[in-house]
C-alpha atoms as an extended CHARMM CRD file, in Angstrom:
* protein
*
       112  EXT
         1         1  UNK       CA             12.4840000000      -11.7310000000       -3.8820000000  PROA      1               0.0000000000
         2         2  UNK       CA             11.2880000000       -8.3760000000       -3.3950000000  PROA      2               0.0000000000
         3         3  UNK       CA              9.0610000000       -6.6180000000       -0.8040000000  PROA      3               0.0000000000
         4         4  UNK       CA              6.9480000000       -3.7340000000       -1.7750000000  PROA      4               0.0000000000
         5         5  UNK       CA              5.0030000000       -1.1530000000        0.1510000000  PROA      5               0.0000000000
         6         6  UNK       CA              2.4070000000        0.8380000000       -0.7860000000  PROA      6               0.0000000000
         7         7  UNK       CA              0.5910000000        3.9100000000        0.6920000000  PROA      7               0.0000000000
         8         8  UNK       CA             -2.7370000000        4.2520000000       -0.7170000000  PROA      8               0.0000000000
         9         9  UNK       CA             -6.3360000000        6.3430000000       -0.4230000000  PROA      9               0.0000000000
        10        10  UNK       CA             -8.3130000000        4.2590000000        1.7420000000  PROA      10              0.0000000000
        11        11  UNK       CA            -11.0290000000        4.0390000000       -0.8320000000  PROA      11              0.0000000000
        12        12  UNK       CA             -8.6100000000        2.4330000000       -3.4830000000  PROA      12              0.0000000000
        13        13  UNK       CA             -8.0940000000       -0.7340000000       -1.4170000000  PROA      13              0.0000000000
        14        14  UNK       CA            -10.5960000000       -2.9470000000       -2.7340000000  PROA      14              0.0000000000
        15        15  UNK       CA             -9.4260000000       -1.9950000000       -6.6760000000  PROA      15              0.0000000000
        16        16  UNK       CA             -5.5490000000       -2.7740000000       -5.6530000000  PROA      16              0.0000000000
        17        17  UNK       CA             -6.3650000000       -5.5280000000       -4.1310000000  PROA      17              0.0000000000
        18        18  UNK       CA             -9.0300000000       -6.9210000000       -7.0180000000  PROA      18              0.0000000000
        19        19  UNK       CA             -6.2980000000       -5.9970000000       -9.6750000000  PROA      19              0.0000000000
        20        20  UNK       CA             -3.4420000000       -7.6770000000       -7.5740000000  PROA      20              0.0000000000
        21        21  UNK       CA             -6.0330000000      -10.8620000000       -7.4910000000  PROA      21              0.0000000000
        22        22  UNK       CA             -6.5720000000      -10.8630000000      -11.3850000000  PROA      22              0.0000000000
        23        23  UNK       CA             -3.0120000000      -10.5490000000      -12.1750000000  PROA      23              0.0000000000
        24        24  UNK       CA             -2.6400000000      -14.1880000000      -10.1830000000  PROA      24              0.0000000000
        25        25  UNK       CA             -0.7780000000      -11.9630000000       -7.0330000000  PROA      25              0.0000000000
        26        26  UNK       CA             -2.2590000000      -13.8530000000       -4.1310000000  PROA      26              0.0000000000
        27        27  UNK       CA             -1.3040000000      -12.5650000000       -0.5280000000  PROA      27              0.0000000000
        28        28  UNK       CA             -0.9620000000       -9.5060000000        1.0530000000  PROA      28              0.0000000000
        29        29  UNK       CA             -0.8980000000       -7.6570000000        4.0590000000  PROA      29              0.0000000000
        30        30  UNK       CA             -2.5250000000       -4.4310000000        4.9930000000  PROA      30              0.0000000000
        31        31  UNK       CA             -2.4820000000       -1.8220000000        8.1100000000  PROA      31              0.0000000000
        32        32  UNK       CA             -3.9970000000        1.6190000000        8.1540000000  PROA      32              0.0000000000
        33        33  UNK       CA             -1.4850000000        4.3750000000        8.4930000000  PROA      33              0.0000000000
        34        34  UNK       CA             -1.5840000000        7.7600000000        8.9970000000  PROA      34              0.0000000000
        35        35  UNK       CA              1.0910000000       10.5520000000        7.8920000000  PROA      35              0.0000000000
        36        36  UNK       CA              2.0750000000       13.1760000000        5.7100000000  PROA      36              0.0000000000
        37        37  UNK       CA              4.2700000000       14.0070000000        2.2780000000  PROA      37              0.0000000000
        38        38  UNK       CA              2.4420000000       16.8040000000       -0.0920000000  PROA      38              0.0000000000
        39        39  UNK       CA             -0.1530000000       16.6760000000        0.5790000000  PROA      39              0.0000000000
        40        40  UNK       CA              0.4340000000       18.3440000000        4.2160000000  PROA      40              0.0000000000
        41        41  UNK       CA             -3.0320000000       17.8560000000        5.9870000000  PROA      41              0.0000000000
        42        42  UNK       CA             -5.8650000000       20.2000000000        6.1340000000  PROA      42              0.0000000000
        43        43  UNK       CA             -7.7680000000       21.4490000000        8.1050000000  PROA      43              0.0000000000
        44        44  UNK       CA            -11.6240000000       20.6910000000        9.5440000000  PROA      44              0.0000000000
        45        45  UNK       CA            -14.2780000000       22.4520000000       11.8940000000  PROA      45              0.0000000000
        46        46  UNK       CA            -15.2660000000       20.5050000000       14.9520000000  PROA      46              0.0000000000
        47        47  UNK       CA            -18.2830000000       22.1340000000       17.2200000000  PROA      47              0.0000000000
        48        48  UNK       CA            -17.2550000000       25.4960000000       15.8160000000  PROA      48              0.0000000000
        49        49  UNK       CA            -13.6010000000       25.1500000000       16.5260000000  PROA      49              0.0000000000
        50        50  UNK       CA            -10.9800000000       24.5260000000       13.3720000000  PROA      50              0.0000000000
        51        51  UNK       CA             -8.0900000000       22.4710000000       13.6740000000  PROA      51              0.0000000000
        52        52  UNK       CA             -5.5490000000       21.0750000000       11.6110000000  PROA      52              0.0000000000
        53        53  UNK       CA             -4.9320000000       17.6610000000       10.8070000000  PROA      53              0.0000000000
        54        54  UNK       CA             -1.6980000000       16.9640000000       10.0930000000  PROA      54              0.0000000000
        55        55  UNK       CA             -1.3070000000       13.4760000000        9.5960000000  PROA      55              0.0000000000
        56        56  UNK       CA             -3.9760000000       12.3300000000        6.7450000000  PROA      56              0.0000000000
        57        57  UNK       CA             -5.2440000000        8.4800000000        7.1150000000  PROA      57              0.0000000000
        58        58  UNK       CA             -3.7260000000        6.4450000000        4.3210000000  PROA      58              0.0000000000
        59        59  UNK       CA             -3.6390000000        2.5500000000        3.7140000000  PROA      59              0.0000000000
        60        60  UNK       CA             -0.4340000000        0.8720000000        3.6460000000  PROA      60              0.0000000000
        61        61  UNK       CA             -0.1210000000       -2.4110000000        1.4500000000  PROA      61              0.0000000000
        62        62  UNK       CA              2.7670000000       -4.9980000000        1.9260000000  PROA      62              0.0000000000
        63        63  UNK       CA              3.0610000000       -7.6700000000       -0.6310000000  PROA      63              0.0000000000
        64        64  UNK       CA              5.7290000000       -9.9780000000       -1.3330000000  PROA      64              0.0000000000
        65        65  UNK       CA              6.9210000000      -11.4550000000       -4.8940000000  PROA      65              0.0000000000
        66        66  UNK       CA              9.3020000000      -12.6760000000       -7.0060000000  PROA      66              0.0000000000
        67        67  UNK       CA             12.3470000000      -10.7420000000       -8.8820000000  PROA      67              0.0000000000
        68        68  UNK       CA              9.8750000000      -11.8340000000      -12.2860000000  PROA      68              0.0000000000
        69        69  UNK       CA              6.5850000000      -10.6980000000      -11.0890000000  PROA      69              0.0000000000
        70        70  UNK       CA              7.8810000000       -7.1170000000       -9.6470000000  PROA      70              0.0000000000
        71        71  UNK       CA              7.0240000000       -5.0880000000      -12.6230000000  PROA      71              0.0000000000
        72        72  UNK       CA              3.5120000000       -6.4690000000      -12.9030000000  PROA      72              0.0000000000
        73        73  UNK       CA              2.9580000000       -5.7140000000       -9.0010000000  PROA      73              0.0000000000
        74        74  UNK       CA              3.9660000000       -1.8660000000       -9.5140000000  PROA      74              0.0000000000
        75        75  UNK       CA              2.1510000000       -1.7850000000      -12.8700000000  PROA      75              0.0000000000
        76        76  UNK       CA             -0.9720000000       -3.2130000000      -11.1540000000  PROA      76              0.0000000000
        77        77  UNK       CA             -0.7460000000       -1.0260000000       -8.0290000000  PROA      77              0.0000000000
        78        78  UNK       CA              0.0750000000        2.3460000000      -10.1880000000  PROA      78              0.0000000000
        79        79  UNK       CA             -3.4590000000        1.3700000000      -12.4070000000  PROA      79              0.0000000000
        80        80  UNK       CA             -5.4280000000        0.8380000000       -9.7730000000  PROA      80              0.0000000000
        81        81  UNK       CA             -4.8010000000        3.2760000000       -7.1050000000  PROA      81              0.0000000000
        82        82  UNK       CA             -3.9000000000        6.2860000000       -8.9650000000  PROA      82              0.0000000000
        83        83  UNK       CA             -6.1890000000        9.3430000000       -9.1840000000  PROA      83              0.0000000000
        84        84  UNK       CA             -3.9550000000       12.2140000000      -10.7460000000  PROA      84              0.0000000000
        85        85  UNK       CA             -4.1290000000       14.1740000000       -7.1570000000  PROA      85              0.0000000000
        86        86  UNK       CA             -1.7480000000       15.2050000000       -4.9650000000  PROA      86              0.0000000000
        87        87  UNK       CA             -1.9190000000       12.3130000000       -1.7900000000  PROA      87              0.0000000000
        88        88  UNK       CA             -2.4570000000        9.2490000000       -3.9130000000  PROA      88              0.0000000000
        89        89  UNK       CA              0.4450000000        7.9960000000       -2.0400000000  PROA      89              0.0000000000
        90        90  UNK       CA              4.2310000000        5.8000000000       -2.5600000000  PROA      90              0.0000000000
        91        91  UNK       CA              5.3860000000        2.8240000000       -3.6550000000  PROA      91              0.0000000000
        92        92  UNK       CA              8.6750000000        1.8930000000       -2.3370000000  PROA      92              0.0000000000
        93        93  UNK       CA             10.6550000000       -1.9410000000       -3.1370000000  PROA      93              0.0000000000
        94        94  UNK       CA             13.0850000000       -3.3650000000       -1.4030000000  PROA      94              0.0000000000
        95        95  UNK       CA             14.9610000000       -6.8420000000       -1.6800000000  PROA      95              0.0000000000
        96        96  UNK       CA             14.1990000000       -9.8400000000        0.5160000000  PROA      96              0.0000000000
        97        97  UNK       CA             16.9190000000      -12.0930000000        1.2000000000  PROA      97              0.0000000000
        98        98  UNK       CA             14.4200000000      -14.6470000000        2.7910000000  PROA      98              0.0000000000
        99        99  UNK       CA             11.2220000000      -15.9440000000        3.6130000000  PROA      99              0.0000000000
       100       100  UNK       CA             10.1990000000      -19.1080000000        5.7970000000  PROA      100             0.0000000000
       101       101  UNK       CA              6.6520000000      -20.4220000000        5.7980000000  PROA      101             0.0000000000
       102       102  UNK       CA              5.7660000000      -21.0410000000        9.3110000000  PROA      102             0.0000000000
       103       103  UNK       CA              3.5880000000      -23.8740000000        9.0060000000  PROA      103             0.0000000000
       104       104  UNK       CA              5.4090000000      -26.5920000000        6.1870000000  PROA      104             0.0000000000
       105       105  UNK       CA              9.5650000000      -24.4760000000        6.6980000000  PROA      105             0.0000000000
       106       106  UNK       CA              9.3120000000      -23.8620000000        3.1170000000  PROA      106             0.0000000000
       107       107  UNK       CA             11.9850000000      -21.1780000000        2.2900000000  PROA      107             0.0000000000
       108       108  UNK       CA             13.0750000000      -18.8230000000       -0.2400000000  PROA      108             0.0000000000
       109       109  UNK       CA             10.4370000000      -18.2880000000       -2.8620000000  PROA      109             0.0000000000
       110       110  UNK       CA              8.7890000000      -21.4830000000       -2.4760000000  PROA      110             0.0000000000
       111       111  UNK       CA              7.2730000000      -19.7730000000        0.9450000000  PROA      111             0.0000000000
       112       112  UNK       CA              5.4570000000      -17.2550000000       -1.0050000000  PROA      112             0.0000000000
């Protein structure tokens, strides 16, 4: 089993998410974020004043799979969220050694 993250423009959410849903991906989890990489903040006026913003608001996706369906996640999140600009965000997987399902004790990849 793997985990995957993703950090993702706001805005691209609903696509990820509807693309995820075609490709028979069911489940996720999803937390706004804020930080920085590249794209290193800007800057904005505020009753005359500028400041900096340093930490741009980002979406951060969590979604567990299987070993089999891990290329088809990435795939699905790389379509989907990408805009060719600088702050479109990460993808980072790691492996899962195990998941329980609360309600039934289901484990392994039967949970998910």
């Amino acid at each position: 089993m793997k985990k995957i993250e993703a950090i993702v423009r706001h805005f691209k959410l609903e696509d990820v998410k509807n693309g995820l849903t075609e490709q028979g991906i069911h489940g996720m989890t999803v937390c706004e974020v804020r930080g920085y990489g590249r794209q290193k903040g800007h800057t904005e006026i505020y009753r005359g004043t500028e400041y900096a913003v340093d930490f741009v608001p980002k979406v951060k996706i969590e979604v567990v799979c299987t070993d089999a369906n891990l290329q088809i996640v990435i795939d699905t999140i790389l379509q989907t969220a990408q805009t060719g600009q600088i702050g479109d965000g990460k993808i980072f997987v790691t492996d899962l050694s195990n998941a329980v399902r609360i309600r039934t004790g289901e484990s392994g990849e039967e949970a998910i």
